PDB file of C-alpha atoms in Angstrom:
ATOM      1  CA  MET A   1       0.380  -0.171  -0.058  1.00  0.00           C
ATOM      2  CA  ALA A   2       1.719   3.367  -0.937  1.00  0.00           C
ATOM      3  CA  ASP A   3       1.851   5.766   1.466  1.00  0.00           C
ATOM      4  CA  SER A   4      -0.045   9.004   1.770  1.00  0.00           C
ATOM      5  CA  ILE A   5       1.748  11.961   0.502  1.00  0.00           C
ATOM      6  CA  PRO A   6       3.037  14.669   3.184  1.00  0.00           C
ATOM      7  CA  GLU A   7       0.408  17.325   2.298  1.00  0.00           C
ATOM      8  CA  ASP A   8      -1.909  14.606   2.901  1.00  0.00           C
ATOM      9  CA  ARG A   9      -0.618  13.607   6.397  1.00  0.00           C
ATOM     10  CA  ASP A  10      -0.624  17.863   6.604  1.00  0.00           C
ATOM     11  CA  GLU A  11      -3.600  17.696   6.088  1.00  0.00           C
ATOM     12  CA  ALA A  12      -4.820  14.568   7.938  1.00  0.00           C
ATOM     13  CA  SER A  13      -3.597  15.715  11.683  1.00  0.00           C
ATOM     14  CA  THR A  14      -4.596  19.350  11.424  1.00  0.00           C
ATOM     15  CA  PRO A  15      -8.309  19.519  12.381  1.00  0.00           C
ATOM     16  CA  ASP A  16      -7.262  16.689  15.556  1.00  0.00           C
ATOM     17  CA  ASP A  17      -4.577  19.179  15.862  1.00  0.00           C
ATOM     18  CA  THR A  18      -6.383  22.315  16.213  1.00  0.00           C
ATOM     19  CA  ALA A  19      -9.089  20.559  18.628  1.00  0.00           C
ATOM     20  CA  THR A  20      -6.367  19.469  21.038  1.00  0.00           C
ATOM     21  CA  ALA A  21      -4.997  23.250  20.775  1.00  0.00           C
ATOM     22  CA  ASP A  22      -8.196  23.981  21.515  1.00  0.00           C
ATOM     23  CA  ALA A  23      -8.509  22.081  24.534  1.00  0.00           C
ATOM     24  CA  LYS A  24      -5.212  23.050  26.194  1.00  0.00           C
ATOM     25  CA  SER A  25      -5.556  26.707  25.649  1.00  0.00           C
ATOM     26  CA  PRO A  26      -8.763  27.538  27.954  1.00  0.00           C
ATOM     27  CA  VAL A  27     -10.319  31.159  26.666  1.00  0.00           C
ATOM     28  CA  ASP A  28     -10.152  33.806  28.971  1.00  0.00           C
ATOM     29  CA  GLU A  29     -12.497  34.519  31.894  1.00  0.00           C
ATOM     30  CA  PRO A  30     -13.233  37.977  32.859  1.00  0.00           C
ATOM     31  CA  ARG A  31     -11.861  39.250  35.712  1.00  0.00           C
ATOM     32  CA  SER A  32     -13.377  40.590  39.400  1.00  0.00           C
ATOM     33  CA  ALA A  33     -13.727  44.384  39.011  1.00  0.00           C
ATOM     34  CA  ASP A  34     -12.061  44.366  42.250  1.00  0.00           C
ATOM     35  CA  GLU A  35      -9.351  42.298  41.300  1.00  0.00           C
ATOM     36  CA  PRO A  36      -6.122  44.014  40.919  1.00  0.00           C
ATOM     37  CA  THR A  37      -5.136  44.355  36.726  1.00  0.00           C
ATOM     38  CA  SER A  38      -1.904  44.348  37.275  1.00  0.00           C
ATOM     39  CA  ASP A  39       1.046  44.664  39.108  1.00  0.00           C
ATOM     40  CA  LYS A  40       1.171  48.377  39.626  1.00  0.00           C
ATOM     41  CA  ASP A  41      -2.366  47.764  40.906  1.00  0.00           C
ATOM     42  CA  ALA A  42      -1.506  45.158  43.353  1.00  0.00           C
ATOM     43  CA  ARG A  43       1.116  47.844  44.481  1.00  0.00           C
ATOM     44  CA  ALA A  44      -1.244  50.011  44.837  1.00  0.00           C
ATOM     45  CA  ALA A  45      -3.293  48.150  47.213  1.00  0.00           C
ATOM     46  CA  ALA A  46      -0.533  47.096  49.332  1.00  0.00           C
ATOM     47  CA  THR A  47       0.692  50.743  49.863  1.00  0.00           C
ATOM     48  CA  ALA A  48      -3.015  51.536  51.211  1.00  0.00           C
ATOM     49  CA  LEU A  49      -2.792  48.425  53.183  1.00  0.00           C
ATOM     50  CA  ASP A  50       0.040  49.917  54.859  1.00  0.00           C
ATOM     51  CA  ASP A  51      -1.256  53.326  55.052  1.00  0.00           C
ATOM     52  CA  ASP A  52      -4.165  51.864  56.755  1.00  0.00           C
ATOM     53  CA  THR A  53      -1.882  50.020  59.355  1.00  0.00           C
ATOM     54  CA  ASP A  54      -0.364  52.811  59.733  1.00  0.00           C
ATOM     55  CA  GLY A  55      -2.533  55.410  60.212  1.00  0.00           C
ATOM     56  CA  GLN A  56      -4.697  52.895  63.064  1.00  0.00           C
ATOM     57  CA  ALA A  57      -0.793  52.496  64.403  1.00  0.00           C
ATOM     58  CA  ASN A  58      -0.496  56.447  64.927  1.00  0.00           C
ATOM     59  CA  ASP A  59      -4.364  56.583  66.000  1.00  0.00           C
ATOM     60  CA  ALA A  60      -3.646  53.539  68.894  1.00  0.00           C
ATOM     61  CA  ALA A  61      -0.091  55.529  70.058  1.00  0.00           C
ATOM     62  CA  ASP A  62      -1.682  58.472  70.233  1.00  0.00           C
ATOM     63  CA  ALA A  63      -4.793  58.029  72.003  1.00  0.00           C
ATOM     64  CA  ASP A  64      -2.043  56.346  74.746  1.00  0.00           C
ATOM     65  CA  GLU A  65      -0.159  59.561  74.900  1.00  0.00           C
ATOM     66  CA  ASN A  66      -3.051  60.828  75.695  1.00  0.00           C
ATOM     67  CA  ALA A  67      -4.294  58.470  78.110  1.00  0.00           C
ATOM     68  CA  ASN A  68      -0.978  59.211  79.724  1.00  0.00           C
ATOM     69  CA  ASP A  69      -1.488  62.428  79.698  1.00  0.00           C
ATOM     70  CA  SER A  70      -4.641  62.204  81.661  1.00  0.00           C
ATOM     71  CA  ASP A  71      -2.550  59.797  84.070  1.00  0.00           C
ATOM     72  CA  THR A  72       0.246  62.020  84.235  1.00  0.00           C
ATOM     73  CA  GLY A  73      -2.464  65.165  84.906  1.00  0.00           C
ATOM     74  CA  ASP A  74      -4.511  63.572  87.303  1.00  0.00           C
ATOM     75  CA  ALA A  75      -0.895  62.682  89.346  1.00  0.00           C
ATOM     76  CA  ASP A  76       0.063  66.207  89.304  1.00  0.00           C
ATOM     77  CA  SER A  77      -3.305  67.397  90.769  1.00  0.00           C
ATOM     78  CA  ASP A  78      -3.089  64.765  93.424  1.00  0.00           C
ATOM     79  CA  ASP A  79       0.398  66.066  94.092  1.00  0.00           C
ATOM     80  CA  PHE A  80      -1.230  69.591  94.274  1.00  0.00           C
ATOM     81  CA  GLU A  81      -3.386  68.983  96.639  1.00  0.00           C
ATOM     82  CA  THR A  82      -1.191  66.851  98.842  1.00  0.00           C
ATOM     83  CA  HIS A  83       1.813  69.372  98.482  1.00  0.00           C
ATOM     84  CA  HIS A  84       0.091  72.638  98.347  1.00  0.00           C
ATOM     85  CA  SER A  85      -2.954  72.349 100.389  1.00  0.00           C
ATOM     86  CA  PRO A  86      -2.167  71.893 104.325  1.00  0.00           C
ATOM     87  CA  ALA A  87      -0.121  75.071 103.286  1.00  0.00           C
ATOM     88  CA  LEU A  88      -3.050  77.135 101.906  1.00  0.00           C
ATOM     89  CA  ILE A  89      -5.035  75.432 104.955  1.00  0.00           C
ATOM     90  CA  ALA A  90      -2.209  76.649 107.051  1.00  0.00           C
ATOM     91  CA  THR A  91      -2.220  79.992 106.011  1.00  0.00           C
ATOM     92  CA  ALA A  92      -5.787  80.525 106.248  1.00  0.00           C
ATOM     93  CA  VAL A  93      -5.949  79.684 109.971  1.00  0.00           C
ATOM     94  CA  ALA A  94      -2.495  81.522 110.532  1.00  0.00           C
ATOM     95  CA  LEU A  95      -4.393  84.326 109.193  1.00  0.00           C
ATOM     96  CA  PRO A  96      -7.174  85.391 111.730  1.00  0.00           C
ATOM     97  CA  VAL A  97      -4.343  84.262 114.618  1.00  0.00           C
ATOM     98  CA  VAL A  98      -1.866  87.020 113.226  1.00  0.00           C
ATOM     99  CA  LEU A  99      -4.581  89.643 112.674  1.00  0.00           C
ATOM    100  CA  ILE A 100      -5.605  89.178 116.199  1.00  0.00           C
ATOM    101  CA  VAL A 101      -2.079  89.511 117.831  1.00  0.00           C
ATOM    102  CA  ALA A 102      -1.666  92.505 115.738  1.00  0.00           C
ATOM    103  CA  VAL A 103      -4.751  93.764 117.376  1.00  0.00           C
ATOM    104  CA  LEU A 104      -3.468  92.772 120.700  1.00  0.00           C
ATOM    105  CA  VAL A 105      -0.187  94.341 120.371  1.00  0.00           C
ATOM    106  CA  ALA A 106      -1.952  97.982 119.002  1.00  0.00           C
ATOM    107  CA  ALA A 107      -4.021  97.621 122.159  1.00  0.00           C
ATOM    108  CA  PHE A 108      -1.112  97.139 124.409  1.00  0.00           C
ATOM    109  CA  ILE A 109       0.995  99.806 122.662  1.00  0.00           C
ATOM    110  CA  ALA A 110      -2.117 102.128 122.835  1.00  0.00           C
ATOM    111  CA  LEU A 111      -2.194 101.545 126.581  1.00  0.00           C
ATOM    112  CA  ARG A 112       0.940 101.910 127.188  1.00  0.00           C
ATOM    113  CA  THR A 113       1.269 104.912 125.233  1.00  0.00           C
ATOM    114  CA  PRO A 114       1.414 108.211 128.168  1.00  0.00           C
ATOM    115  CA  VAL A 115      -2.103 110.207 126.945  1.00  0.00           C
ATOM    116  CA  GLU A 116      -1.163 113.741 126.628  1.00  0.00           C
ATOM    117  CA  ARG A 117      -2.515 115.704 129.532  1.00  0.00           C
ATOM    118  CA  GLU A 118      -3.940 119.036 130.303  1.00  0.00           C
ATOM    119  CA  PRO A 119      -1.588 121.155 133.405  1.00  0.00           C
ATOM    120  CA  LEU A 120      -2.648 121.035 136.679  1.00  0.00           C
ATOM    121  CA  ALA A 121      -3.701 123.830 138.631  1.00  0.00           C
ATOM    122  CA  LEU A 122      -3.136 124.070 142.259  1.00  0.00           C
ATOM    123  CA  GLY A 123      -4.493 126.307 144.723  1.00  0.00           C
ATOM    124  CA  PRO A 124      -1.937 128.566 147.034  1.00  0.00           C
ATOM    125  CA  VAL A 125      -1.397 127.674 150.795  1.00  0.00           C
ATOM    126  CA  PRO A 126       0.449 129.306 153.431  1.00  0.00           C
ATOM    127  CA  ALA A 127       4.267 128.557 152.936  1.00  0.00           C
ATOM    128  CA  PRO A 128       6.406 131.166 154.717  1.00  0.00           C
ATOM    129  CA  ALA A 129       9.503 128.606 154.158  1.00  0.00           C
ATOM    130  CA  ALA A 130       8.973 127.704 150.706  1.00  0.00           C
ATOM    131  CA  ASP A 131      11.862 129.702 149.819  1.00  0.00           C
ATOM    132  CA  GLY A 132      13.831 128.608 152.361  1.00  0.00           C
ATOM    133  CA  PRO A 133      16.998 126.287 152.470  1.00  0.00           C
ATOM    134  CA  ALA A 134      15.546 123.030 153.240  1.00  0.00           C
ATOM    135  CA  CYS A 135      13.236 123.104 150.166  1.00  0.00           C
ATOM    136  CA  GLN A 136      15.430 124.154 147.548  1.00  0.00           C
ATOM    137  CA  ALA A 137      17.760 121.285 148.642  1.00  0.00           C
ATOM    138  CA  LEU A 138      14.633 119.031 148.386  1.00  0.00           C
ATOM    139  CA  LEU A 139      12.383 120.190 145.464  1.00  0.00           C
ATOM    140  CA  PRO A 140      15.596 119.027 142.810  1.00  0.00           C
ATOM    141  CA  ALA A 141      16.596 115.636 144.758  1.00  0.00           C
ATOM    142  CA  LEU A 142      12.391 114.441 144.251  1.00  0.00           C
ATOM    143  CA  PRO A 143      12.102 111.748 141.495  1.00  0.00           C
ATOM    144  CA  ALA A 144       9.893 112.347 137.968  1.00  0.00           C
ATOM    145  CA  GLU A 145       8.140 109.290 138.926  1.00  0.00           C
ATOM    146  CA  LEU A 146       6.260 107.874 142.314  1.00  0.00           C
ATOM    147  CA  GLY A 147       5.196 104.073 141.483  1.00  0.00           C
ATOM    148  CA  ASP A 148       2.893 104.448 138.328  1.00  0.00           C
ATOM    149  CA  TYR A 149       2.630 108.289 138.740  1.00  0.00           C
ATOM    150  CA  THR A 150       4.531 110.629 136.733  1.00  0.00           C
ATOM    151  CA  LYS A 151       6.043 114.008 136.845  1.00  0.00           C
ATOM    152  CA  ALA A 152       3.024 116.619 136.426  1.00  0.00           C
ATOM    153  CA  THR A 153       2.754 119.913 134.411  1.00  0.00           C
ATOM    154  CA  LEU A 154       1.421 122.550 136.659  1.00  0.00           C
ATOM    155  CA  VAL A 155      -0.688 125.762 135.371  1.00  0.00           C
ATOM    156  CA  GLU A 156       1.414 129.038 135.638  1.00  0.00           C
ATOM    157  CA  PRO A 157       1.570 130.736 138.647  1.00  0.00           C
ATOM    158  CA  ALA A 158       2.023 127.548 140.751  1.00  0.00           C
ATOM    159  CA  PRO A 159       2.591 127.990 144.542  1.00  0.00           C
ATOM    160  CA  PRO A 160       6.151 127.941 145.163  1.00  0.00           C
ATOM    161  CA  ALA A 161       7.792 124.813 146.043  1.00  0.00           C
ATOM    162  CA  THR A 162       5.249 122.457 145.422  1.00  0.00           C
ATOM    163  CA  ARG A 163       5.080 119.197 142.919  1.00  0.00           C
ATOM    164  CA  ALA A 164       3.057 117.087 141.410  1.00  0.00           C
ATOM    165  CA  TRP A 165       2.796 113.161 139.870  1.00  0.00           C
ATOM    166  CA  GLN A 166      -0.525 112.124 138.018  1.00  0.00           C
ATOM    167  CA  LEU A 167      -1.004 108.634 136.487  1.00  0.00           C
ATOM    168  CA  PRO A 168      -0.476 108.170 132.819  1.00  0.00           C
ATOM    169  CA  ASP A 169      -4.452 109.054 132.249  1.00  0.00           C
ATOM    170  CA  GLY A 170      -4.817 111.985 134.912  1.00  0.00           C
ATOM    171  CA  GLY A 171      -6.978 111.616 137.555  1.00  0.00           C
ATOM    172  CA  ASP A 172      -6.051 112.674 141.149  1.00  0.00           C
ATOM    173  CA  PRO A 173      -2.558 113.618 141.310  1.00  0.00           C
ATOM    174  CA  ILE A 174      -0.357 113.082 144.128  1.00  0.00           C
ATOM    175  CA  THR A 175       1.052 116.469 145.705  1.00  0.00           C
ATOM    176  CA  LEU A 176       3.751 117.826 147.490  1.00  0.00           C
ATOM    177  CA  ARG A 177       3.815 120.957 149.391  1.00  0.00           C
ATOM    178  CA  CYS A 178       6.849 122.457 151.139  1.00  0.00           C
ATOM    179  CA  GLY A 179       7.824 124.669 153.581  1.00  0.00           C
ATOM    180  CA  LEU A 180       4.553 124.604 155.658  1.00  0.00           C
ATOM    181  CA  ASP A 181       3.373 126.149 158.722  1.00  0.00           C
ATOM    182  CA  ARG A 182       2.731 123.761 161.715  1.00  0.00           C
ATOM    183  CA  PRO A 183      -0.354 122.130 161.073  1.00  0.00           C
ATOM    184  CA  LEU A 184      -2.968 123.066 163.415  1.00  0.00           C
ATOM    185  CA  GLU A 185      -4.298 119.263 163.930  1.00  0.00           C
ATOM    186  CA  PHE A 186      -0.580 118.421 165.433  1.00  0.00           C
ATOM    187  CA  ASN A 187      -0.281 119.018 168.837  1.00  0.00           C
ATOM    188  CA  ARG A 188       1.500 116.186 171.781  1.00  0.00           C
ATOM    189  CA  ALA A 189      -1.627 114.161 171.732  1.00  0.00           C
ATOM    190  CA  SER A 190      -0.565 113.168 167.530  1.00  0.00           C
ATOM    191  CA  PRO A 191      -0.088 109.657 166.730  1.00  0.00           C
ATOM    192  CA  LEU A 192       3.487 109.693 164.714  1.00  0.00           C
ATOM    193  CA  THR A 193       4.291 107.151 161.798  1.00  0.00           C
ATOM    194  CA  VAL A 194       8.138 106.595 161.239  1.00  0.00           C
ATOM    195  CA  ILE A 195       8.793 105.286 157.511  1.00  0.00           C
ATOM    196  CA  ASP A 196      11.848 104.830 156.721  1.00  0.00           C
ATOM    197  CA  GLY A 197      13.326 107.027 158.915  1.00  0.00           C
ATOM    198  CA  VAL A 198      11.077 110.236 158.895  1.00  0.00           C
ATOM    199  CA  LYS A 199       8.231 110.588 161.254  1.00  0.00           C
ATOM    200  CA  TRP A 200       4.813 111.169 159.874  1.00  0.00           C
ATOM    201  CA  PHE A 201       1.405 113.245 161.063  1.00  0.00           C
ATOM    202  CA  GLN A 202      -1.265 111.931 158.872  1.00  0.00           C
ATOM    203  CA  VAL A 203      -4.298 113.454 158.310  1.00  0.00           C
ATOM    204  CA  ARG A 204      -7.607 111.840 156.485  1.00  0.00           C
ATOM    205  CA  ASP A 205      -9.906 113.793 154.092  1.00  0.00           C
ATOM    206  CA  GLU A 206     -12.917 111.618 154.233  1.00  0.00           C
ATOM    207  CA  ALA A 207     -14.409 113.723 151.706  1.00  0.00           C
ATOM    208  CA  GLY A 208     -12.028 113.664 149.175  1.00  0.00           C
ATOM    209  CA  LYS A 209     -10.574 110.621 149.571  1.00  0.00           C
ATOM    210  CA  THR A 210      -7.527 111.769 149.999  1.00  0.00           C
ATOM    211  CA  GLY A 211      -4.773 111.399 153.060  1.00  0.00           C
ATOM    212  CA  THR A 212      -2.518 114.019 153.676  1.00  0.00           C
ATOM    213  CA  TRP A 213       0.932 113.241 155.077  1.00  0.00           C
ATOM    214  CA  PHE A 214       3.221 115.947 157.359  1.00  0.00           C
ATOM    215  CA  ALA A 215       6.750 115.295 157.626  1.00  0.00           C
ATOM    216  CA  VAL A 216       7.414 117.119 161.054  1.00  0.00           C
ATOM    217  CA  ASP A 217      10.547 116.208 162.235  1.00  0.00           C
ATOM    218  CA  ARG A 218      12.730 117.949 159.747  1.00  0.00           C
ATOM    219  CA  GLU A 219      13.595 121.988 159.395  1.00  0.00           C
ATOM    220  CA  THR A 220      10.151 123.151 157.713  1.00  0.00           C
ATOM    221  CA  TYR A 221       6.951 121.305 156.950  1.00  0.00           C
ATOM    222  CA  ILE A 222       6.294 119.145 154.238  1.00  0.00           C
ATOM    223  CA  ALA A 223       3.206 117.902 153.200  1.00  0.00           C
ATOM    224  CA  LEU A 224       2.663 115.258 150.901  1.00  0.00           C
ATOM    225  CA  THR A 225      -1.126 114.168 149.658  1.00  0.00           C
ATOM    226  CA  VAL A 226      -1.848 110.647 148.232  1.00  0.00           C
ATOM    227  CA  PRO A 227      -5.404 110.147 147.125  1.00  0.00           C
ATOM    228  CA  ASP A 228      -6.865 106.440 148.178  1.00  0.00           C
ATOM    229  CA  GLY A 229      -5.544 103.422 146.039  1.00  0.00           C
ATOM    230  CA  SER A 230      -2.302 104.855 145.832  1.00  0.00           C
ATOM    231  CA  GLY A 231       0.100 102.500 147.543  1.00  0.00           C
ATOM    232  CA  THR A 232       2.565 103.427 149.359  1.00  0.00           C
ATOM    233  CA  SER A 233       5.241 103.335 147.565  1.00  0.00           C
ATOM    234  CA  ALA A 234       4.884 107.460 147.260  1.00  0.00           C
ATOM    235  CA  VAL A 235       5.130 107.800 150.518  1.00  0.00           C
ATOM    236  CA  GLN A 236       8.653 105.629 150.887  1.00  0.00           C
ATOM    237  CA  THR A 237      10.031 107.127 148.336  1.00  0.00           C
ATOM    238  CA  VAL A 238       9.483 110.809 149.395  1.00  0.00           C
ATOM    239  CA  SER A 239      10.670 109.662 153.051  1.00  0.00           C
ATOM    240  CA  ASP A 240      14.228 108.048 151.434  1.00  0.00           C
ATOM    241  CA  THR A 241      14.385 111.652 149.820  1.00  0.00           C
ATOM    242  CA  ILE A 242      13.587 113.990 152.782  1.00  0.00           C
ATOM    243  CA  ASN A 243      16.086 111.440 155.236  1.00  0.00           C
ATOM    244  CA  ALA A 244      18.719 111.646 152.491  1.00  0.00           C
ATOM    245  CA  ASN A 245      18.973 115.503 151.797  1.00  0.00           C
ATOM    246  CA  LEU A 246      17.169 116.907 155.304  1.00  0.00           C
ATOM    247  CA  PRO A 247      18.559 116.333 158.732  1.00  0.00           C
ATOM    248  CA  ALA A 248      16.588 115.271 160.681  1.00  0.00           C
ATOM    249  CA  ARG A 249      15.322 117.270 164.222  1.00  0.00           C
ATOM    250  CA  GLU A 250      12.842 116.947 166.874  1.00  0.00           C
ATOM    251  CA  PRO A 251       9.119 117.704 166.084  1.00  0.00           C
ATOM    252  CA  THR A 252       7.499 120.406 167.599  1.00  0.00           C
ATOM    253  CA  PRO A 253       4.043 120.049 168.378  1.00  0.00           C
ATOM    254  CA  GLY A 254       1.633 121.837 169.402  1.00  0.00           C
ATOM    255  CA  GLU A 255      -0.244 122.106 172.863  1.00  0.00           C
ATOM    256  CA  LEU A 256      -3.530 120.139 174.077  1.00  0.00           C
TER     257      LEU A 256
END
């Protein structure tokens, strides 16, 4: 049997081969709209995914930072209350105390500040030896203070050989007169009181609530008038001054 010519073989195999090729090469199916159509699209999608991931990470970091700031603020607030509140409380408590102390100090200073006193007027009494040597020696030696009483200014013309002392706020004075005549009440029966070496004879004035002490054992008679309640320091101080500056002598009382 004679072989087929080459052309015949080619023609005979062509249909089968074509069918086989068609079977091995399937037809391209349509792609989904969401599926990347190229490598460029794939890279773009990956970049977008990375951006979303980075954004979420940044949002989480911001949230953590805000939380830390909130915690720090709370801690600072607690620290402020812990460290500053006691100081504020102490200041609120101390301020009224300081004000009270300041008021008390001001009141104390006001009480201790001498009040401006009016000059004191003394009426004249007979004093024939007021200009004598005894009074001239005694008056300059008298102290400026007798206990709480301080030297007072006298209205001019003041009686000769006189001194006066008053309390800082005024009131009844202590007065001294030197060079007087013998008191009418002083006689042989009069009781005497010796104070710091000086013999005194006292005359009471119940209406005026005063007592007048007469020194009766010196060259001249000296009268010291003190208001009731002023104490004995004035008589004692004047007694020391008299005893230091005037020599003593025997009293010469009047007749009964």
